[in-house]
Amino acid sequence: MTVRVRIAPSPTGDPHVGTAYIGLLNWCFARRHGGRFILRIEDTDRTRCTEASAQAIYRSLKWLGLSYDEGPDVGGERGPYVQSERVALGIYRRYADQLLAQGDAYRCFCTAGDLDAMRKAQAAAGQPIMYDRRCRQLDPAAAAARAAAGEAHVVRMKSPLEGSFSYPDRLRRQPFTKTWAEIDDQVLLKADGWPTYHLAAVADDHLMGITHVIRAEEWLNSLPKHIWLNQRLGFTAPEYVHVGLLRNADKSKISKRKNPTSLLWYERQGFLPEALLNFLGLLGHSHPEGKEQFGLAEMGAFFDLDRINVAGPVFDLAKLRHLQGLWFRALPPERMIAEIHRAVDIQAGELLPLLRERMTCGGDFMGQAEPFYAQTVAHHPDELVPKGLDRAQARGLLEQLQAELRKYLAADGAQWTAAALEAFLRELLARRGQAAPGATAEQQAQAALWQQKAVYMLLRVGATGRANTPPLFETLERIGALRVIERLGAAAGRLK
RNA sequence: GCUCCCAUCAUCUAGAGGCCUAGGAUACCGGAUUUUCAUUCCGGCGACACGAGUUCGAAUCUCGUUGGGAGUACCA
């Protein structure tokens, strides 16, 4: 039996990070067992699903590299892979009819109002809230006649009234157990003739030859219904495995109010698919040797379904950022440049060596590179005064530095390169930092100002307008003599 | 309310009776490298929810308590 697994997202809103998570687990499971990974679109909620959303799902999965062997836009032998198209084929109606004919389902004519009142009464009485099965008593022939006459109705499953249900989920200590009495007569076919999730998923999983359903824990409670449907429909049920739900920091189910859940957001932010996937791969699962950074292909090789931890992991963006940094800085230059280009329309190549280890994503580039591209920079007077100096001293030093650099440039064969600048400035510091023998007290005080730390910082802030920059000499080189000298003057001016 | 699931550092996790005075990673805090920032490297902080039981021995098994989560839709 070859493994066939699927993800079955519903195309409502933006593609969800939970889809990527479950997709990753399924993808890895398929890969690990030489199986097939399938995408199916579950768009049976006509009020909420959109084509645009389905398109976005395809795009996001491709962006992530979670390629599927069969799916709406790639085809396959068990299609169509979009449930609305299967509705048109009458697939679900046929199964509903089969259940009706077998006496395993019945027509229900209760209105929304009826159900609402019923639930309110149950809540008031402290009873479990579930359908009271009043239409189950209806004569099937009479009900069929009412339906034929056009009366609005749904089809419900005839859940067993007694006995119990038990299922050994391989990830849980104890088999999952329920009594049938507490299982609702689930609606299978809605009034509009479309199936609910339960019928549609069970039917399609069977028709598509799905062998393992690896899905989120939120489905655990409806497992009995799914097993029952498989049985009554004469299917061999796939193995169902339930994994933990991604959580917000407060442990509630991940939501867009408390976390970025849209895959589009991660893409726009400049996160790399490698980083996101790596991060998700660390949730509920781990590398057997504790390795933290790994790629999709590698994960496909070591992934072990039985090692999944079902306690719902908190989705921690800080860890994702860390992994993003690792992946980003390890990018080959062409790809890093492409990432930067994706964020800003600029030629980044020259500055890359200077900035790469200071970035976590392409979007960081401009923030760092601005002083290199700008004609002028804005100086903040407070930042311009190094510790231990006052305003006037800082201004004096700036002016003298400007003058010294001018003089340096005017000399024959002067070079404006990092190495030459470093040599010159070291020599300058040695020269100016030492008072001549017999110097006056004032001269000595002047010399004392020429401390490396202060001077370098003055140059840095003067030339770039900021205190954090790449290494000084390379920075000066790239900005260029003209702009550096000009900016030093402007900086001095700010301290007047 | 009812039902079910889960429970190791703040967070992600390793750990499937002795290798555990509980290991790694993130975050945080120090230090080293460095002209700043970042990178990198070193160090620190820091957890088996609680209570019984089983056992020579329990983070690991059982039960209870507590805590958290999910489900309870003609949504998926």
XYZ file of C-alpha atoms (C1' of nucleotides) in Angstrom:
572
model
C 0.000 0.000 0.000
C 1.534 3.268 -0.965
C 1.069 6.135 1.402
C -1.267 8.888 0.250
C -1.812 11.909 2.445
C -3.494 15.218 1.878
C -4.116 18.653 3.210
C -7.578 19.996 2.760
C -7.659 23.713 3.442
C -10.752 25.787 3.125
C -10.237 28.808 0.872
C -11.459 31.516 3.193
C -9.300 34.540 3.790
C -5.524 34.464 3.573
C -3.598 31.195 3.414
C -3.010 30.165 6.997
C 0.191 29.288 8.784
C -1.637 26.308 10.275
C -2.124 25.001 6.760
C 1.606 25.271 6.228
C 2.237 23.436 9.496
C -0.110 20.543 8.768
C 1.077 20.616 5.184
C 4.674 20.284 6.288
C 3.911 17.280 8.493
C 1.978 15.563 5.735
C 4.554 16.427 3.120
C 7.293 14.949 5.283
C 5.284 11.853 6.054
C 4.697 11.262 2.355
C 8.315 11.904 1.549
C 9.551 9.660 4.295
C 7.411 6.754 3.105
C 7.754 7.262 -0.594
C 4.122 8.308 -0.781
C 2.078 10.993 -2.457
C 1.073 14.354 -1.068
C -2.229 15.737 -2.270
C -3.945 19.098 -2.071
C -7.714 19.234 -1.956
C -9.732 22.412 -1.684
C -12.705 22.187 0.663
C -14.980 24.947 -0.484
C -18.357 23.616 0.543
C -19.206 26.739 2.508
C -20.612 28.842 -0.252
C -20.837 31.963 1.845
C -17.191 32.096 2.854
C -15.042 30.494 0.189
C -13.507 32.419 -2.675
C -11.526 31.525 -5.763
C -8.970 34.206 -4.968
C -8.293 32.543 -1.665
C -7.820 29.184 -3.367
C -5.327 30.764 -5.755
C -3.459 32.255 -2.828
C -3.194 28.820 -1.237
C -1.610 27.375 -4.369
C 0.808 30.251 -4.520
C 1.810 30.075 -0.879
C 2.397 26.340 -0.980
C 4.610 26.816 -4.002
C 6.428 29.647 -2.309
C 7.125 27.373 0.630
C 8.200 24.530 -1.600
C 5.527 22.186 -0.246
C 4.843 20.793 -3.658
C 1.908 18.472 -4.035
C 1.755 15.528 -6.401
C -1.927 15.967 -7.068
C -4.138 18.981 -6.702
C -6.466 21.454 -8.369
C -3.841 23.229 -10.446
C -1.588 20.238 -11.095
C -4.175 17.582 -11.826
C -4.044 13.910 -10.946
C -6.012 10.747 -11.500
C -8.403 11.118 -8.596
C -9.710 14.559 -9.387
C -11.318 16.898 -9.434
C -9.558 18.201 -6.343
C -11.947 21.020 -5.589
C -15.047 19.989 -3.708
C -17.392 22.449 -5.366
C -16.620 20.701 -8.638
C -17.367 17.393 -7.023
C -20.678 18.702 -5.756
C -21.568 19.355 -9.378
C -20.762 15.746 -10.108
C -23.332 14.646 -7.554
C -20.792 12.683 -5.550
C -21.912 13.670 -2.082
C -25.608 13.527 -2.827
C -25.106 9.951 -3.968
C -23.557 8.964 -0.653
C -26.244 10.803 1.272
C -28.857 8.896 -0.689
C -27.099 5.655 0.070
C -27.190 6.386 3.788
C -30.831 7.394 3.548
C -31.658 4.196 1.726
C -29.777 2.145 4.297
C -31.645 3.794 7.126
C -28.423 5.334 8.406
C -29.549 8.887 7.801
C -32.788 10.847 7.880
C -34.285 14.055 6.643
C -34.647 16.829 9.167
C -37.020 19.738 8.661
C -36.129 21.750 11.732
C -35.609 25.432 11.096
C -32.819 27.563 12.449
C -35.354 28.997 14.867
C -36.352 25.561 16.120
C -32.744 24.627 16.742
C -31.978 27.882 18.434
C -34.833 27.504 20.874
C -33.834 23.929 21.555
C -30.265 24.875 22.363
C -31.310 27.687 24.629
C -33.497 25.307 26.591
C -30.667 22.803 26.859
C -28.237 25.434 28.026
C -30.722 26.670 30.631
C -31.194 23.122 31.892
C -27.458 22.521 32.037
C -27.788 19.737 29.509
C -25.263 18.915 26.796
C -26.096 20.897 23.705
C -26.966 18.650 20.817
C -29.754 17.961 18.387
C -32.644 16.283 20.201
C -33.291 14.017 17.205
C -36.919 14.928 16.922
C -36.990 14.399 13.147
C -35.474 10.977 13.503
C -38.953 9.672 14.333
C -40.436 10.913 11.082
C -41.651 8.264 8.676
C -39.006 8.071 5.935
C -41.537 7.787 3.152
C -43.476 10.782 4.432
C -40.274 12.745 4.848
C -39.213 11.862 1.318
C -42.560 13.087 0.057
C -42.199 16.404 1.895
C -38.727 16.766 0.457
C -40.000 15.955 -3.020
C -42.630 18.641 -2.560
C -39.819 21.092 -2.112
C -39.782 21.514 1.662
C -36.458 22.748 2.954
C -34.525 20.140 4.896
C -31.144 18.748 5.735
C -29.914 15.176 5.935
C -28.577 14.008 9.269
C -26.637 10.933 10.181
C -28.364 8.443 12.472
C -25.773 8.253 15.160
C -25.923 5.074 17.262
C -27.914 5.555 20.460
C -25.862 3.324 22.657
C -22.533 1.619 22.954
C -19.210 3.334 22.894
C -16.559 4.382 20.495
C -12.864 3.908 20.920
C -9.993 4.727 18.615
C -6.289 4.238 19.238
C -4.713 7.459 18.012
C -1.067 6.472 17.724
C 0.127 9.692 19.327
C -1.948 9.438 22.471
C -1.488 7.426 25.635
C -5.014 6.136 25.826
C -7.391 5.329 22.995
C -9.756 8.183 22.309
C -13.083 7.145 23.787
C -16.637 8.426 23.675
C -20.071 7.007 24.236
C -22.297 7.127 21.197
C -25.054 8.730 23.187
C -23.033 11.922 23.278
C -22.421 11.991 19.538
C -24.736 14.314 17.694
C -26.829 13.482 14.643
C -24.525 15.513 12.478
C -25.876 17.308 9.431
C -24.436 15.628 6.347
C -26.183 17.514 3.610
C -27.171 21.126 4.092
C -30.458 22.657 2.968
C -28.734 23.933 -0.147
C -27.847 20.371 -1.067
C -24.142 20.856 -0.391
C -22.328 18.506 1.947
C -20.870 19.489 5.275
C -17.210 18.925 5.952
C -17.835 15.569 7.551
C -19.483 13.877 4.608
C -17.333 15.549 2.005
C -14.020 14.805 3.680
C -14.839 11.178 4.379
C -16.117 10.589 0.865
C -13.165 12.309 -0.769
C -10.550 10.725 1.417
C -11.943 7.385 0.342
C -12.272 8.279 -3.311
C -8.800 9.746 -3.378
C -7.256 6.717 -1.739
C -6.027 8.597 1.312
C -4.256 6.231 3.703
C -3.421 8.573 6.580
C -5.196 11.674 7.748
C -2.784 13.767 9.754
C -4.761 16.747 10.972
C -5.129 19.163 13.851
C -6.562 18.241 17.204
C -9.652 20.346 16.690
C -10.968 17.396 14.679
C -10.533 14.829 17.379
C -14.019 15.268 18.767
C -15.631 14.565 15.429
C -13.566 11.458 14.812
C -16.410 9.081 15.785
C -18.587 10.592 13.091
C -15.898 10.092 10.515
C -15.216 6.501 11.471
C -18.939 5.801 11.518
C -19.393 7.309 8.073
C -16.566 5.211 6.723
C -18.174 2.100 8.121
C -21.696 2.777 6.946
C -20.459 3.736 3.518
C -18.434 0.555 3.305
C -15.056 2.247 3.149
C -11.801 1.147 4.662
C -11.065 4.123 6.857
C -7.691 5.823 6.625
C -5.638 6.037 9.769
C -6.466 9.233 11.614
C -3.743 11.003 13.558
C -4.327 14.196 15.496
C -1.544 16.641 16.234
C -1.506 19.619 18.584
C -2.815 23.009 17.660
C -0.482 25.961 17.166
C -1.023 28.394 20.046
C -0.828 32.068 20.850
C 1.385 33.149 23.745
C -1.642 32.783 26.038
C -2.017 29.178 24.839
C -5.265 29.727 22.998
C -5.575 28.422 19.459
C -3.505 30.574 17.142
C -5.444 33.527 15.809
C -4.752 36.508 13.644
C -5.575 38.930 16.443
C -2.625 37.692 18.465
C -0.229 36.440 15.809
C 0.514 36.906 12.160
C -1.273 33.895 10.687
C -1.244 34.835 7.030
C 1.421 33.195 4.932
C 1.307 36.253 2.718
C 2.482 38.318 5.662
C 5.575 36.186 6.127
C 6.374 36.441 2.472
C 5.908 40.201 2.457
C 8.036 40.577 5.577
C 10.879 38.937 3.758
C 10.923 35.682 5.678
C 12.535 32.901 3.737
C 10.532 29.736 3.106
C 13.479 27.794 4.496
C 13.262 29.665 7.774
C 9.505 29.371 8.169
C 9.567 25.679 7.356
C 12.510 25.085 9.657
C 10.679 26.886 12.427
C 7.464 24.928 11.901
C 9.499 21.747 11.790
C 10.664 22.467 15.317
C 7.127 22.670 16.657
C 5.926 19.386 18.079
C 8.806 17.624 16.414
C 12.566 17.663 16.538
C 15.628 16.400 14.803
C 16.626 13.041 16.298
C 20.061 14.393 17.173
C 18.858 17.745 18.355
C 20.008 19.615 15.293
C 18.173 22.910 15.011
C 18.775 24.121 11.512
C 17.617 21.882 8.709
C 15.944 22.143 5.338
C 12.804 20.607 3.941
C 14.509 17.757 2.108
C 16.448 16.841 5.216
C 13.334 16.921 7.324
C 11.599 14.678 4.827
C 14.300 12.137 5.500
C 14.316 12.129 9.304
C 10.665 12.926 9.986
C 9.003 10.408 12.244
C 5.276 10.643 12.805
C 5.526 8.673 16.024
C 7.846 11.249 17.540
C 5.325 14.036 17.328
C 4.455 15.700 20.594
C 0.758 16.542 20.716
C 0.940 19.259 23.358
C 0.096 22.410 21.401
C 3.238 24.493 20.860
C 3.247 28.242 21.345
C 4.114 30.020 18.146
C 7.151 32.097 19.091
C 8.146 34.693 16.536
C 11.458 35.347 18.303
C 12.651 31.873 17.443
C 11.499 32.258 13.866
C 13.486 35.490 13.598
C 16.571 33.755 14.859
C 16.255 31.007 12.279
C 15.510 33.577 9.626
C 18.788 35.297 10.507
C 20.719 32.066 10.139
C 19.144 31.215 6.812
C 19.367 34.725 5.484
C 23.037 35.266 6.286
C 23.864 31.895 4.789
C 22.306 32.880 1.495
C 24.612 32.904 -1.525
C 25.194 36.496 -2.707
C 22.949 36.281 -5.757
C 20.029 35.118 -3.718
C 20.638 37.661 -1.012
C 20.741 40.394 -3.604
C 17.503 39.074 -5.031
C 15.944 39.179 -1.569
C 17.049 42.780 -1.119
C 15.822 43.651 -4.548
C 12.473 42.172 -3.696
C 12.212 44.637 -0.831
C 13.754 47.743 -2.383
C 14.574 48.707 -5.899
C 18.271 49.232 -5.544
C 21.612 47.861 -6.689
C 22.909 46.228 -3.546
C 25.896 44.252 -4.702
C 28.683 46.640 -3.696
C 27.567 47.043 -0.128
C 26.643 43.466 0.505
C 29.876 42.379 2.197
C 29.570 45.280 4.612
C 25.964 44.747 5.550
C 25.165 41.091 5.210
C 25.852 40.067 8.765
C 23.824 42.985 10.026
C 20.644 41.853 8.302
C 17.963 39.290 8.945
C 15.961 39.873 5.828
C 16.062 41.794 2.561
C 13.998 44.596 4.028
C 16.715 45.413 6.547
C 18.998 46.577 3.811
C 17.770 50.090 3.294
C 17.790 50.899 6.976
C 21.493 50.083 7.079
C 22.471 51.355 3.670
C 20.818 54.737 3.791
C 23.976 56.708 4.702
C 25.711 55.213 1.679
C 23.080 56.292 -0.782
C 21.926 59.582 0.674
C 23.545 62.834 -0.370
C 23.285 64.313 3.094
C 22.504 62.894 6.488
C 20.734 64.289 9.502
C 22.858 64.596 12.618
C 21.486 64.473 16.107
C 23.578 66.819 18.230
C 23.381 64.530 21.265
C 24.836 61.607 19.345
C 27.623 63.796 18.012
C 29.168 64.434 21.394
C 31.256 61.466 22.548
C 31.262 60.555 26.209
C 33.668 62.671 28.190
C 33.647 65.607 25.761
C 31.507 68.670 25.687
C 29.824 70.226 22.707
C 32.553 72.707 21.957
C 35.281 70.107 22.167
C 33.358 67.809 19.832
C 32.863 70.633 17.385
C 36.517 71.552 17.529
C 37.553 67.999 16.832
C 35.139 67.687 13.937
C 36.478 70.831 12.360
C 40.051 69.726 12.786
C 39.258 66.272 11.396
C 37.681 67.900 8.397
C 40.734 70.071 7.899
C 43.121 67.157 8.308
C 41.229 65.069 5.791
C 41.237 67.941 3.323
C 44.935 68.282 3.723
C 45.385 64.550 3.351
C 43.427 64.549 0.109
C 45.354 67.454 -1.311
C 48.629 65.588 -0.988
C 50.100 63.844 -3.995
C 49.026 60.241 -4.434
C 46.451 60.405 -1.691
C 44.262 57.333 -1.676
C 40.714 57.152 -0.357
C 40.652 53.499 0.508
C 39.922 51.752 3.759
C 43.513 50.667 4.218
C 44.981 54.079 3.391
C 42.477 55.853 5.591
C 43.234 53.565 8.476
C 46.961 54.196 8.146
C 46.426 57.915 7.901
C 44.094 58.129 10.879
C 46.372 56.041 13.056
C 49.242 58.302 12.190
C 47.053 61.335 12.820
C 46.019 60.078 16.231
C 49.616 59.430 17.167
C 50.666 62.871 15.978
C 47.853 64.936 17.479
C 47.403 62.839 20.576
C 50.850 63.644 21.856
C 51.721 67.029 23.269
C 55.125 68.364 22.318
C 57.741 68.594 25.091
C 57.243 71.784 26.979
C 53.676 72.208 25.740
C 51.363 74.555 27.544
C 48.605 73.202 29.688
C 46.141 74.096 26.999
C 48.087 72.259 24.341
C 48.210 69.236 26.577
C 44.469 69.346 27.067
C 44.008 69.576 23.328
C 46.167 66.530 22.766
C 44.206 64.604 25.347
C 41.108 64.985 23.202
C 42.586 62.892 20.441
C 41.583 59.584 21.885
C 40.918 56.808 19.438
C 37.512 55.906 20.788
C 36.222 59.462 20.685
C 37.709 60.350 17.340
C 36.507 57.246 15.616
C 33.043 57.739 17.008
C 33.037 61.332 15.894
C 34.007 60.289 12.412
C 31.407 57.574 12.389
C 28.542 59.728 13.497
C 29.765 62.694 11.487
C 30.035 60.718 8.283
C 26.898 58.638 8.633
C 24.594 60.404 11.049
C 24.355 57.320 13.228
C 26.227 55.509 15.958
C 25.856 52.013 14.547
C 27.521 51.337 11.244
C 29.692 48.799 9.515
C 33.452 49.058 10.201
C 34.579 52.656 10.041
C 37.239 52.724 7.355
C 35.297 50.716 4.856
C 32.332 52.888 5.581
C 34.339 56.057 4.902
C 35.718 54.573 1.729
C 32.300 53.736 0.322
C 30.744 57.038 1.211
C 33.534 58.821 -0.563
C 35.842 61.708 0.305
C 33.588 64.466 -0.895
C 30.546 63.464 1.074
C 32.534 62.585 4.186
C 34.205 65.989 4.320
C 30.974 67.739 3.605
C 29.137 65.815 6.306
C 31.834 66.494 8.883
C 31.359 70.170 8.232
C 27.599 69.860 8.540
C 28.042 67.953 11.791
C 30.269 70.667 13.210
C 27.652 73.170 12.191
C 25.006 71.324 14.162
C 27.032 71.846 17.328
C 27.267 75.596 17.072
C -22.526 23.781 31.463
C -21.270 19.019 29.056
C -17.469 15.930 26.489
C -12.655 15.047 25.030
C -7.325 16.099 24.759
C -2.847 17.806 26.975
C 0.927 18.961 31.094
C 9.686 19.205 31.482
C 13.080 26.106 31.986
C 9.368 32.551 29.987
C 9.182 29.917 24.829
C 10.447 25.471 21.362
C 12.140 20.867 22.861
C 15.485 16.013 24.432
C 14.096 12.532 27.760
C 9.905 5.999 26.380
C 12.279 3.123 35.210
C 18.491 3.571 36.895
C 22.956 6.932 31.830
C 19.165 13.081 34.931
C 22.645 16.844 40.987
C 17.256 16.734 33.814
C 20.473 17.890 27.963
C 20.021 21.399 23.622
C 17.847 25.924 21.241
C 15.367 30.874 21.560
C 14.782 34.989 24.677
C 17.249 37.477 28.719
C 21.918 38.760 31.478
C 27.304 38.793 31.626
C 32.206 38.139 29.184
C 35.675 37.569 24.861
C 36.742 39.400 19.740
C 36.057 44.612 17.765
C 36.731 51.641 16.500
C 30.465 51.346 17.131
C 26.605 47.922 15.793
C 26.059 43.170 14.092
C 28.178 38.344 13.419
C 30.907 34.588 16.008
C 32.613 32.266 20.538
C 32.366 31.396 25.852
C 29.617 31.713 30.564
C 25.137 32.637 33.622
C 19.941 32.566 34.814
C 16.202 28.941 34.365
C 11.740 23.462 34.450
C 10.039 17.696 35.585
C 2.279 21.607 38.085
C 0.757 19.214 42.927
C -0.537 14.774 45.893
C -0.832 9.694 46.549
C 0.500 4.822 44.727
C 3.607 0.843 42.050
C 9.053 -0.172 42.382
C 15.235 -1.443 45.418
C 14.766 2.948 42.201
C 10.016 7.508 38.630
C 10.418 13.353 34.711
C 9.358 8.523 32.732
C 3.955 3.617 34.898
C -1.213 4.146 37.688
C -4.884 7.092 40.164
C -6.540 11.732 41.968
C -6.195 17.135 42.167
C -5.034 21.530 39.748
C -4.049 24.130 35.378
C -4.399 24.897 30.128
C -6.656 23.810 25.434
C -10.258 22.057 21.975
C -15.116 20.550 20.612
C -20.132 21.342 21.464
C -22.811 25.004 13.851
C -27.073 23.743 7.767
C -17.853 26.660 9.455
C -14.104 23.982 8.224
